[in-house]
Amino acid sequence: MKSKELRQFIFRTSLWTAIGLAGTAFGAEKVDIESALSEAKDKAEEALKENPDEVKDSFPYSLNEVSDKIVTIECKSNRNGRSAGSGFIGKMDGKTYVFTNQHVLLGADEISIFTINGDRILPSKIELSVRRDIARLELRPDDSHEGFEISSTPAMGIPLAVFGNSEGGGVATALYGKVKSVTSDLLEVTAEFVSGNSGSPVLNENQEVMGIASYVRFSTPEATDDEEKEPKRKARRFCYRLTNVDWMPVNWSRYNGEYGKEYRETEALVDSIFDVVYGWGDEPFGYVPSEHKDYDLQKWAKNHNNMVDRIKRLSDKGSATRKELNNINKQIQGDIGDSAEALAAFCDRKSRNVAMKLTKNNLTGFLHDEFEGYVESLQWATREINDFGEHLSEIEYFRFSN
Amino acid sequence: MKRHTTLSILLAITAYTVLAEPTHLDIMVPDLQDTDLKGPVKSVSLKVSRNVNGEWTTEKSEYDRTGNLTCYTEFDAKDKLIEKSEYFYDENGCYTKLRYRNEEDDYESEWDVTLSPDTLQIALREKSDGRIGLETYSPEGYLINYRLVTKDREPILTREYQRDEKNRRVKYTRIKGRKPEYTFYYKWAENGLIDMQGQVYHQEKAQFRHTYEYLVIDEHGNWTQRILVRYDISGKKPVKVYEHTVKRDIEYFAPDAEEAATATSDDTSESEEAPAEEDSGEA
């Protein structure tokens, strides 16, 4: 589960801290931004934790009692390797389906579905929710698996259980909590589900499914006047409801071929770009990660690291006249500016390519929103990298020591 | 002797009837009756979260045993008081004064109440600037018109209500100055809860629809959790504008001693309604 807001926040903090640090003498102590932010997030989440054990102890049934309805979904992609998610068997409209999230399935070349008990499930067809990140796979007529009923009215404050496949380890886990808020298509819950739980059923005490565990969102950090204090963020967990859903049948291999693979590749690309700029923001003169699936990004990273090597060789020179130092600074400023410009142009190109997908009218609402999010992330990265490059290219990297 | 006593009693009743002052309840039903609330409600805290943003604003209404509104307060998401309206009643239970304070604007107003039972109207006059709010009621005691004017009788705001045979609102128009701003249309479900609302903005020619989903209804038949979704239906397809998730914490009056005694002696089977909650604040 990704968080565009968290990526942007960490990136911006890293960049602007780096700009501040870049003006100091070479070799000054660096601040580990990411781990400080991560620690702050952990502290904030800890403060807001309810005690899930209270719910667990009083919950009228356990995972074992419904294990025949919980499934793990293993996906294999030739390009992106393996991933895993969760799902469940449920009844809807008089039929029985496996329910999961669309994002669990998209991009997979092979999908395997097993109940926790080890039964293999072979669905006959796939339908996607027009607006929500939900997929349902109809069980074959000869499949005798029973499914959960779907609850139509989840109430705030009621206890719940999330049974699924935490962290993609293939081992089912049980998480407990309460319904925090409800909208027409979402539940917010306190159960602390994580990646791998995508697709897990959110169950009430009557063994009815209220929703499907779908994503985690991090709230905007609270403003603080104290510069020493880390901004507080908290994780909020959302599940799509399964009532009032519009479904569209899809030819899965065609749909997945047209959109699924690009979805995964774009997701990986955006992650790679942010990894690069985190690294660059953290250490303006350090190396950036250079192994990337995208050939152009890999090429840029290698060129950038070669530039870093040149700067390091220059600093090994030891001494220089004022004129020589000015020339060296100008060269570095030019190189840094060019590198930022090249990366920004790359991000801009990619955002335009992804934006082309938004014009397709058979895209589900979920996928449309995801691509739109990637376009925004890439456009945001373009602007930030341009700004960062402009500022770095105005800084004198070498000064005379007094 | 007996005739003399009867005559005295009749005279006393007549004198009382002639001399008794009318109260606002001779014109209007108690405020609580003109809400969707059932039972002996003491207070309602309405918490609203917009678009599942995790923040909850609060509006609290407090009632006396007759059902008169005594206090209305609004708090922001950080529980900071935004505004407060206090409604005052005299020793006869008659509505006499309204005091309003807005904390954000640091503004206060005080309104004196005048009753006109003959015309089924209640007037409120603001003490400092002379604005007048005139409420007109139906013969059944339900608000059908509210006009706010300046001291020079220039219209500031008008609210017009139409009601059905059950005195429920079916239409509400808000008029700013002399121009109609918007009209709400109400559709009610069989169970007495509001099912849908339509809203038409007259100047902008925009139309909206509100749908409702009820998640929890308590033992008195009052909803305590509800979702409202607002759609813009001005164009070809409805577009969701926002959602409100709403929780109501309802406090009920405990039955008084006489009611409790009557209930105990008459009760031969299980009551359909659960007893009201204990009021820990009362002696």
XYZ file of C-alpha atoms in Angstrom:
685
model
C 0.000 0.000 0.000
C 1.525 3.275 -1.063
C 1.146 6.734 0.273
C 1.713 9.549 -2.152
C 1.498 12.092 0.633
C 4.149 10.363 2.751
C 6.519 10.092 -0.198
C 6.106 13.781 -0.992
C 6.522 14.805 2.620
C 9.719 12.825 3.128
C 11.107 14.012 -0.199
C 10.419 17.670 0.487
C 11.879 17.492 3.978
C 14.960 15.750 2.652
C 15.476 18.247 -0.168
C 15.149 21.392 1.838
C 17.247 20.066 4.682
C 19.900 19.234 2.132
C 19.772 22.756 0.717
C 20.342 24.129 4.178
C 23.174 21.725 4.809
C 24.796 22.253 1.426
C 25.782 25.783 2.478
C 27.821 24.499 5.416
C 31.422 23.426 5.347
C 32.126 20.190 3.571
C 31.882 17.147 5.799
C 29.381 18.605 8.303
C 27.301 16.106 10.302
C 24.283 14.935 8.325
C 20.793 14.563 9.769
C 19.147 11.211 9.186
C 15.796 12.557 8.087
C 14.065 9.340 7.213
C 14.675 7.467 10.412
C 13.693 10.530 12.478
C 10.425 10.785 10.566
C 9.809 7.093 10.871
C 10.378 7.268 14.626
C 7.982 10.195 14.873
C 5.317 8.260 12.982
C 5.757 5.270 15.258
C 5.381 7.432 18.350
C 2.238 9.077 17.000
C 0.675 5.751 16.109
C 1.571 4.324 19.493
C -0.198 7.180 21.238
C -3.381 6.562 19.275
C -3.492 2.804 19.640
C -6.568 1.230 21.069
C -6.132 -2.031 22.844
C -7.016 -4.660 20.238
C -6.655 -7.429 22.812
C -9.906 -6.341 24.426
C -11.723 -6.961 21.155
C -9.829 -10.171 20.488
C -10.657 -11.655 23.881
C -14.365 -11.042 23.460
C -14.678 -11.777 19.748
C -17.107 -14.683 19.386
C -15.124 -16.670 16.825
C -11.560 -17.193 15.687
C -9.782 -17.354 12.359
C -9.706 -21.147 12.524
C -13.478 -21.345 12.552
C -13.765 -19.490 9.250
C -10.505 -20.533 7.632
C -12.341 -22.276 4.798
C -13.542 -18.879 3.606
C -10.236 -16.983 3.822
C -7.904 -17.160 0.837
C -4.363 -16.190 0.046
C -3.703 -14.893 -3.435
C -0.256 -15.377 -4.891
C 0.683 -13.419 -7.963
C 3.647 -13.996 -10.199
C 4.872 -11.441 -12.672
C 7.652 -12.133 -15.166
C 8.943 -8.618 -14.724
C 8.189 -7.811 -11.113
C 8.524 -11.147 -9.393
C 6.148 -12.474 -6.746
C 3.625 -10.720 -4.582
C 0.846 -11.895 -2.317
C -2.411 -10.587 -0.999
C -5.538 -11.779 0.697
C -9.129 -12.415 -0.191
C -12.197 -14.228 0.970
C -15.113 -16.220 -0.334
C -18.388 -14.368 -0.087
C -21.960 -14.546 -1.322
C -23.484 -11.815 -3.398
C -26.441 -11.630 -5.783
C -27.108 -15.337 -5.288
C -23.628 -16.387 -6.376
C -20.352 -17.172 -4.646
C -17.194 -15.243 -5.378
C -13.659 -14.697 -4.250
C -13.346 -11.031 -3.323
C -10.068 -9.150 -3.248
C -8.610 -5.797 -4.274
C -7.937 -4.985 -7.894
C -4.436 -3.870 -6.989
C -3.661 -7.362 -5.699
C -4.311 -8.842 -9.129
C -3.175 -6.169 -11.537
C 0.057 -6.864 -13.399
C 0.176 -10.557 -12.511
C 0.987 -13.065 -15.231
C -0.152 -15.927 -13.004
C -2.619 -15.892 -10.129
C -3.014 -18.724 -7.624
C -5.770 -18.749 -5.041
C -5.820 -21.092 -2.066
C -7.916 -21.236 1.054
C -5.975 -21.281 4.305
C -6.890 -24.931 4.505
C -5.027 -25.485 1.276
C -7.933 -25.891 -1.171
C -7.168 -24.484 -4.566
C -9.828 -22.150 -5.970
C -10.251 -21.860 -9.732
C -12.601 -18.996 -10.543
C -14.417 -18.790 -13.841
C -14.528 -15.046 -14.540
C -13.538 -11.695 -13.124
C -15.559 -8.557 -12.589
C -14.163 -5.257 -11.392
C -15.901 -2.578 -9.377
C -16.391 0.481 -11.567
C -15.321 2.896 -8.801
C -13.761 0.993 -5.910
C -10.585 -1.046 -5.620
C -12.478 -4.354 -5.500
C -12.536 -7.372 -7.761
C -14.787 -10.392 -7.581
C -13.964 -13.712 -9.164
C -16.948 -15.992 -9.663
C -16.543 -19.539 -8.432
C -17.299 -22.323 -10.855
C -20.735 -23.983 -10.564
C -19.156 -27.194 -9.296
C -17.248 -25.404 -6.544
C -18.913 -26.210 -3.226
C -17.138 -23.623 -1.049
C -19.450 -21.629 1.156
C -19.002 -17.893 1.500
C -19.524 -15.144 4.054
C -22.667 -13.073 3.969
C -22.167 -9.374 3.239
C -23.314 -6.948 5.931
C -25.315 -4.008 4.685
C -25.079 -1.689 7.714
C -21.749 -1.474 9.495
C -22.051 0.690 12.590
C -19.357 2.879 14.106
C -17.806 1.563 17.283
C -18.549 -2.106 16.714
C -15.816 -4.704 17.099
C -14.288 -6.320 14.054
C -11.699 -8.803 12.922
C -9.468 -8.713 9.860
C -8.286 -12.164 8.818
C -5.673 -12.311 6.132
C -2.184 -12.649 4.922
C -0.076 -10.018 6.692
C 3.198 -8.976 5.064
C 2.618 -11.455 2.240
C 4.241 -14.238 4.191
C 1.642 -16.796 3.192
C 0.662 -17.255 6.830
C -2.807 -16.127 7.855
C -3.055 -13.682 10.715
C -5.884 -12.247 12.770
C -6.125 -8.575 13.630
C -8.787 -6.941 15.750
C -10.198 -3.475 16.237
C -13.315 -1.362 15.822
C -15.107 0.556 13.126
C -14.012 4.156 13.473
C -16.003 5.838 10.734
C -18.273 4.932 7.834
C -19.090 6.569 4.523
C -21.150 5.350 1.607
C -18.220 3.377 0.203
C -15.613 3.183 2.951
C -14.993 2.061 6.511
C -12.180 3.426 8.615
C -11.011 0.872 11.147
C -8.564 0.709 14.023
C -7.283 -2.816 13.261
C -3.665 -2.326 12.222
C -3.571 -4.171 8.938
C -0.520 -3.927 6.711
C 0.684 -4.760 3.245
C -0.359 -8.304 2.429
C -3.682 -7.816 4.161
C -5.014 -6.188 1.005
C -8.205 -8.021 0.169
C -8.774 -9.356 3.684
C -12.344 -9.466 4.912
C -13.343 -7.080 7.700
C -15.782 -9.140 9.733
C -18.358 -8.292 12.363
C -19.321 -10.526 15.260
C -21.969 -12.244 13.117
C -19.425 -13.514 10.581
C -20.631 -10.965 8.039
C -18.234 -9.033 5.867
C -18.488 -5.288 6.381
C -15.662 -4.358 4.065
C -12.427 -5.347 2.392
C -9.094 -4.131 3.799
C -7.731 -1.859 1.104
C -5.284 0.912 1.944
C -3.465 2.912 4.555
C -3.263 6.671 4.427
C -0.971 8.893 6.472
C -2.395 12.127 7.754
C -0.737 15.510 7.188
C 1.776 16.260 9.897
C 0.589 18.699 12.535
C 2.241 22.113 12.403
C 4.699 22.782 15.179
C 6.649 25.885 16.118
C 9.346 23.769 17.670
C 11.934 23.005 15.002
C 13.452 20.277 17.161
C 10.147 18.405 17.339
C 9.373 15.885 14.651
C 5.985 16.410 12.988
C 3.340 13.911 14.010
C 1.621 11.739 11.452
C -0.755 8.925 12.001
C -1.767 5.949 9.908
C -5.417 5.610 8.991
C -6.751 2.362 7.655
C -9.536 2.155 5.106
C -11.677 -0.641 3.777
C -14.062 -0.542 0.830
C -17.641 -1.509 1.549
C -19.277 -4.140 -0.581
C -22.762 -2.653 -0.840
C -24.064 -0.546 -3.739
C -21.202 -1.574 -5.985
C -21.415 -1.292 -9.772
C -19.563 -4.169 -11.411
C -18.122 -4.457 -14.880
C -17.106 -7.772 -16.426
C -13.655 -7.756 -18.059
C -11.663 -9.937 -20.357
C -8.943 -10.268 -17.769
C -6.007 -11.121 -19.960
C -6.751 -8.196 -22.270
C -7.474 -5.740 -19.458
C -4.473 -6.808 -17.458
C -2.282 -6.727 -20.549
C -3.397 -3.217 -21.434
C -3.393 -1.652 -17.987
C -2.241 -4.032 -15.305
C 1.359 -4.308 -16.341
C 1.716 -0.593 -16.937
C 0.167 0.023 -13.557
C 2.813 -2.098 -11.864
C 5.639 -0.670 -13.921
C 4.559 2.892 -13.214
C 4.236 2.084 -9.550
C 7.768 0.679 -9.512
C 9.060 3.631 -11.513
C 7.583 6.207 -9.129
C 9.091 4.299 -6.206
C 12.458 4.286 -7.942
C 12.318 7.997 -8.667
C 11.524 8.782 -5.075
C 14.299 6.461 -3.889
C 16.730 8.387 -6.088
C 15.632 11.801 -4.917
C 15.535 10.739 -1.238
C 19.113 9.667 -1.623
C 20.062 12.805 -3.477
C 18.214 15.043 -1.042
C 19.847 13.333 1.875
C 23.338 13.620 0.430
C 23.679 16.156 -2.383
C 27.243 14.979 -3.089
C 26.611 11.313 -2.482
C 25.811 8.516 -4.896
C 22.212 7.795 -5.840
C 20.838 4.255 -6.254
C 21.779 3.159 -9.741
C 19.980 -0.135 -10.276
C 16.578 0.489 -11.789
C 14.229 -1.454 -14.026
C 13.680 1.628 -16.164
C 16.580 1.900 -18.576
C 16.502 5.701 -18.866
C 16.415 6.192 -15.107
C 19.290 3.777 -14.728
C 21.274 5.685 -17.333
C 20.603 8.993 -15.585
C 21.667 7.560 -12.213
C 24.929 6.258 -13.635
C 25.690 9.629 -15.228
C 24.879 11.381 -11.974
C 27.149 9.099 -9.989
C 29.940 9.719 -12.512
C 29.481 13.431 -11.850
C 29.754 12.772 -8.105
C 33.031 10.959 -8.776
C 34.342 14.010 -10.641
C 33.421 16.300 -7.725
C 35.179 14.000 -5.280
C 38.303 14.017 -7.450
C 38.191 17.803 -7.499
C 38.024 17.975 -3.743
C 41.071 15.727 -3.538
C 43.052 18.405 -5.304
C 43.849 19.964 -1.938
C 44.559 23.544 -2.870
C 43.633 26.002 -5.579
C 43.875 29.664 -6.430
C 40.800 31.849 -6.070
C 40.346 31.884 -9.824
C 40.682 28.105 -10.034
C 38.180 27.668 -7.200
C 35.658 29.940 -8.901
C 35.972 27.933 -12.106
C 35.598 24.656 -10.254
C 32.482 25.916 -8.459
C 30.984 27.075 -11.750
C 31.636 23.689 -13.294
C 30.012 21.874 -10.382
C 27.057 24.223 -10.395
C 26.625 23.595 -14.112
C 26.890 19.821 -13.737
C 24.473 19.675 -10.808
C 22.012 21.910 -12.627
C 22.238 19.764 -15.775
C 21.707 16.581 -13.796
C 18.625 17.977 -12.083
C 17.300 19.236 -15.410
C 17.767 15.835 -17.006
C 15.979 14.032 -14.183
C 13.152 16.565 -14.175
C 12.730 16.171 -17.944
C 12.604 12.402 -17.496
C 9.869 12.703 -14.843
C 7.932 15.110 -17.037
C 8.063 12.735 -20.016
C 6.889 9.832 -17.913
C 4.018 11.846 -16.458
C 2.796 12.677 -19.980
C 2.969 9.021 -21.014
C 0.912 7.935 -18.015
C -1.539 10.794 -18.561
C -2.400 9.250 -21.948
C -3.948 6.318 -20.086
C -6.438 8.590 -18.387
C -8.234 9.143 -21.666
C -9.216 5.482 -21.941
C -12.891 5.026 -21.175
C -12.769 1.415 -20.054
C -10.494 2.196 -17.162
C -12.075 1.465 -13.785
C -12.433 4.354 -11.389
C -9.816 2.815 -9.126
C -7.227 2.475 -11.868
C -8.036 5.911 -13.224
C -7.428 7.394 -9.781
C -4.179 5.432 -9.414
C -2.813 6.632 -12.749
C -3.931 10.130 -11.943
C -2.066 9.876 -8.657
C 1.088 8.754 -10.449
C 0.800 11.630 -12.906
C 0.505 14.045 -9.997
C 3.462 12.425 -8.216
C 5.612 12.639 -11.330
C 4.606 16.240 -12.008
C 5.283 17.124 -8.411
C 8.695 15.410 -8.617
C 9.422 17.374 -11.811
C 8.751 20.700 -10.092
C 10.630 19.820 -6.919
C 13.685 18.519 -8.775
C 13.765 21.654 -10.918
C 13.612 23.841 -7.802
C 16.207 21.720 -6.041
C 18.526 21.862 -9.018
C 18.190 25.653 -9.271
C 19.084 26.125 -5.629
C 21.996 23.676 -5.688
C 23.404 25.337 -8.774
C 23.626 28.646 -6.899
C 25.681 27.310 -4.019
C 29.455 27.561 -3.850
C 30.638 24.113 -2.982
C 34.243 24.971 -2.247
C 35.324 27.915 -0.198
C 38.587 29.104 1.092
C 39.197 27.914 4.625
C 40.188 30.744 6.973
C -74.229 24.433 50.535
C -73.189 22.030 47.799
C -74.491 24.406 45.075
C -72.547 27.263 46.691
C -69.309 25.202 46.619
C -69.814 24.222 42.985
C -70.463 27.816 42.006
C -67.277 28.946 43.807
C -65.238 26.382 41.991
C -66.684 27.368 38.621
C -65.982 31.024 39.306
C -62.405 30.218 40.295
C -61.828 28.253 37.101
C -63.310 31.047 34.984
C -61.198 33.640 36.742
C -58.088 31.572 36.250
C -58.848 31.078 32.564
C -59.484 34.743 31.987
C -56.490 35.950 33.966
C -53.888 33.273 32.825
C -51.210 34.661 30.539
C -50.686 32.888 27.231
C -47.323 31.191 26.721
C -45.465 30.447 23.541
C -46.952 26.943 23.690
C -50.335 28.464 22.885
C -48.799 29.363 19.529
C -46.224 26.682 18.796
C -45.526 23.078 19.685
C -42.457 22.493 21.859
C -39.264 22.684 19.837
C -38.577 18.994 20.293
C -41.824 18.093 18.584
C -40.701 19.847 15.424
C -37.633 17.631 15.117
C -37.289 14.004 14.069
C -36.593 13.032 17.681
C -38.844 10.721 19.664
C -39.106 10.180 23.397
C -38.098 12.328 26.393
C -34.935 13.770 24.884
C -32.795 15.851 27.198
C -29.905 16.612 24.900
C -28.527 15.709 21.507
C -24.861 15.989 20.562
C -24.546 15.806 16.828
C -21.014 15.003 15.645
C -20.195 15.421 11.986
C -17.166 14.284 10.043
C -16.790 15.556 6.487
C -15.408 13.284 3.793
C -13.928 10.948 6.390
C -11.317 13.561 7.258
C -11.009 12.194 10.799
C -12.191 15.459 12.377
C -15.517 15.788 14.139
C -17.395 19.029 14.727
C -20.162 19.081 17.330
C -23.566 20.705 17.610
C -25.370 20.252 20.910
C -29.043 20.941 21.608
C -30.493 20.830 25.120
C -34.152 20.601 26.016
C -36.241 20.922 29.159
C -38.853 18.352 30.114
C -41.536 20.151 28.153
C -39.434 19.886 25.026
C -38.404 23.537 24.845
C -34.967 24.180 23.458
C -32.855 25.744 26.196
C -29.403 25.844 24.687
C -27.694 25.288 21.332
C -23.901 25.203 21.007
C -21.460 24.541 18.206
C -17.879 23.368 18.669
C -15.097 22.984 16.127
C -13.086 19.810 15.551
C -10.795 20.721 18.439
C -13.791 21.147 20.782
C -13.412 24.897 20.782
C -16.697 26.746 21.252
C -17.797 28.557 18.103
C -21.277 29.814 18.970
C -23.956 29.520 21.613
C -27.657 30.324 21.710
C -29.509 30.363 25.035
C -33.277 30.360 25.265
C -34.890 31.744 28.434
C -38.285 30.941 29.931
C -40.068 32.606 32.844
C -41.631 31.014 35.933
C -44.716 30.124 33.869
C -42.579 28.340 31.323
C -43.074 31.084 28.757
C -40.359 31.923 26.239
C -39.030 35.384 27.030
C -35.536 35.894 25.661
C -32.857 34.612 23.309
C -29.182 35.335 23.807
C -26.678 34.557 21.074
C -22.895 34.688 21.137
C -20.383 33.926 18.387
C -16.916 33.309 19.844
C -15.072 33.479 16.547
C -16.475 36.888 15.641
C -16.657 38.038 19.286
C -20.268 39.040 18.626
C -23.277 38.985 20.911
C -26.970 39.716 20.493
C -29.962 39.622 22.805
C -33.525 39.280 21.648
C -36.716 40.019 23.608
C -39.739 37.858 22.814
C -43.280 39.106 22.250
C -46.203 36.733 21.722
C -49.213 37.259 19.486
C -51.508 34.267 19.949
C -54.259 35.844 17.886
C -52.069 35.864 14.783
C -50.124 32.740 15.777
C -46.895 34.703 15.742
C -43.854 35.190 17.937
C -41.657 38.245 17.466
C -38.062 38.609 18.613
C -36.539 42.063 18.786
C -32.815 42.588 18.997
C -31.983 45.003 21.813
C -29.090 46.903 20.300
C -29.920 47.312 16.604
C -33.684 46.793 16.559
C -33.766 43.918 14.093
C -36.973 41.918 14.316
C -37.422 38.211 13.690
C -41.050 37.264 13.150
C -42.069 33.608 13.402
C -45.464 32.560 12.044
C -46.989 29.231 12.996
C -49.655 26.993 11.528
C -52.806 26.333 13.532
C -51.198 23.028 14.481
C -48.278 24.937 16.018
C -45.561 24.329 13.406
C -43.322 27.038 11.998
C -44.354 28.036 8.507
C -42.575 31.354 8.085
C -39.667 33.261 9.576
C -38.825 36.818 8.556
C -35.844 38.788 9.766
C -36.014 42.517 9.044
C -34.003 45.604 9.965
C -35.480 48.162 12.330
C -36.613 49.968 9.179
C -38.438 46.817 8.063
C -36.019 46.022 5.238
C -35.968 42.279 4.667
C -32.745 40.539 5.617
C -33.722 36.886 5.540
C -36.925 34.890 5.055
C -37.553 31.192 5.555
C -40.745 29.635 4.251
C -41.856 26.128 5.189
C -44.515 23.893 3.703
C -45.676 20.844 5.631
C -47.586 17.680 4.911
C -50.571 16.243 6.781
C -48.200 14.906 9.423
C -46.711 18.386 9.884
C -43.388 17.247 8.424
C -41.468 19.675 6.275
C -41.859 18.961 2.586
C -40.502 22.239 1.260
C -38.247 24.943 2.678
C -37.232 28.093 0.830
C -34.587 30.507 2.003
C -34.831 34.051 0.711
C -31.938 36.432 1.155
C -33.183 40.002 1.105
C -35.818 39.756 -1.612
C -34.175 37.083 -3.752
C -34.928 33.388 -3.272
C -31.616 31.714 -2.570
C -32.510 28.013 -2.528
C -35.349 25.560 -1.898
C -35.141 22.184 -0.202
C -37.630 19.414 -1.011
C -38.019 16.574 1.467
C -38.998 12.986 0.831
C -39.891 10.899 3.879
C -39.718 7.126 4.268
C -42.478 4.952 5.756
C -40.549 4.680 9.011
C -40.689 8.442 9.538
C -37.028 9.065 8.688
C -35.988 11.401 5.945
C -35.234 9.454 2.794
C -33.972 12.076 0.383
C -33.624 15.796 -0.020
C -33.440 17.840 -3.147
C -31.992 21.334 -3.233
C -32.385 23.891 -5.983
C -30.302 27.072 -6.069
C -32.452 29.651 -7.786
C -29.889 32.228 -8.841
C -27.138 29.818 -9.966
C -29.588 27.293 -11.446
C -27.784 24.468 -9.666
C -29.408 21.332 -8.263
C -28.271 18.965 -5.555
C -29.549 15.790 -3.983
C -28.963 14.400 -0.497
C -29.298 10.693 0.174
C -29.336 9.152 3.616
C -28.200 5.833 4.980
C -29.096 4.993 8.557
C -26.654 2.743 10.373
C -28.052 2.638 13.917
C -31.480 3.395 15.379
C -31.882 3.316 19.164
C -34.630 1.867 21.338
C -36.653 5.081 21.101
C -36.652 4.973 17.318
C -34.070 7.765 16.989
C -31.225 7.314 14.559
C -27.809 7.666 16.167
C -25.581 7.039 13.148
C -26.253 8.251 9.657
C -24.470 8.971 6.399
C -25.475 11.863 4.178
C -24.178 12.057 0.628
C -24.570 15.230 -1.395
C -24.656 14.959 -5.178
C -24.541 17.676 -7.764
C -27.303 16.749 -10.203
C -27.053 19.900 -12.292
C -25.331 18.049 -15.130
C -25.955 14.836 -17.025
C -24.516 12.539 -14.349
C -24.744 12.908 -10.572
C -21.390 13.919 -9.117
C -20.639 13.316 -5.471
C -19.830 16.609 -3.750
C -19.243 15.479 -0.179
C -20.254 13.015 2.486
C -21.167 13.648 6.080
C -20.805 10.850 8.607
C -22.999 11.807 11.527
C -23.233 10.442 15.067
C -25.860 11.521 17.555
C -25.340 11.034 21.276
C -28.831 11.316 22.715
C -29.471 11.748 26.410
C -32.951 11.029 27.714
C -34.755 12.251 30.803
C -35.284 9.624 33.469
C -38.989 9.042 34.045
C -40.170 11.138 37.006
C -41.580 9.524 40.153
C -45.239 9.854 39.144
C -44.629 8.410 35.721
C -42.613 5.575 37.211
C -45.369 4.776 39.717
C -48.036 4.787 36.991
C -45.935 2.636 34.764
C -45.325 0.087 37.530
C -49.006 -0.248 38.455
C -50.198 -0.452 34.833
C -47.468 -2.659 33.530
C -48.680 -6.194 32.908
C -46.353 -7.066 30.062
C -42.906 -6.141 28.808
C -42.629 -2.567 27.661
C -41.694 -2.085 24.007
C -39.368 0.754 24.829
C -36.306 0.526 27.014
C -36.289 2.766 30.089
C -34.669 6.192 29.711
C -31.078 6.516 30.854
C -30.324 7.628 34.402
C -29.576 11.327 34.642
C -26.613 11.451 36.961
C -26.684 15.247 37.178
C -30.068 15.523 38.859
C -30.625 15.335 42.611
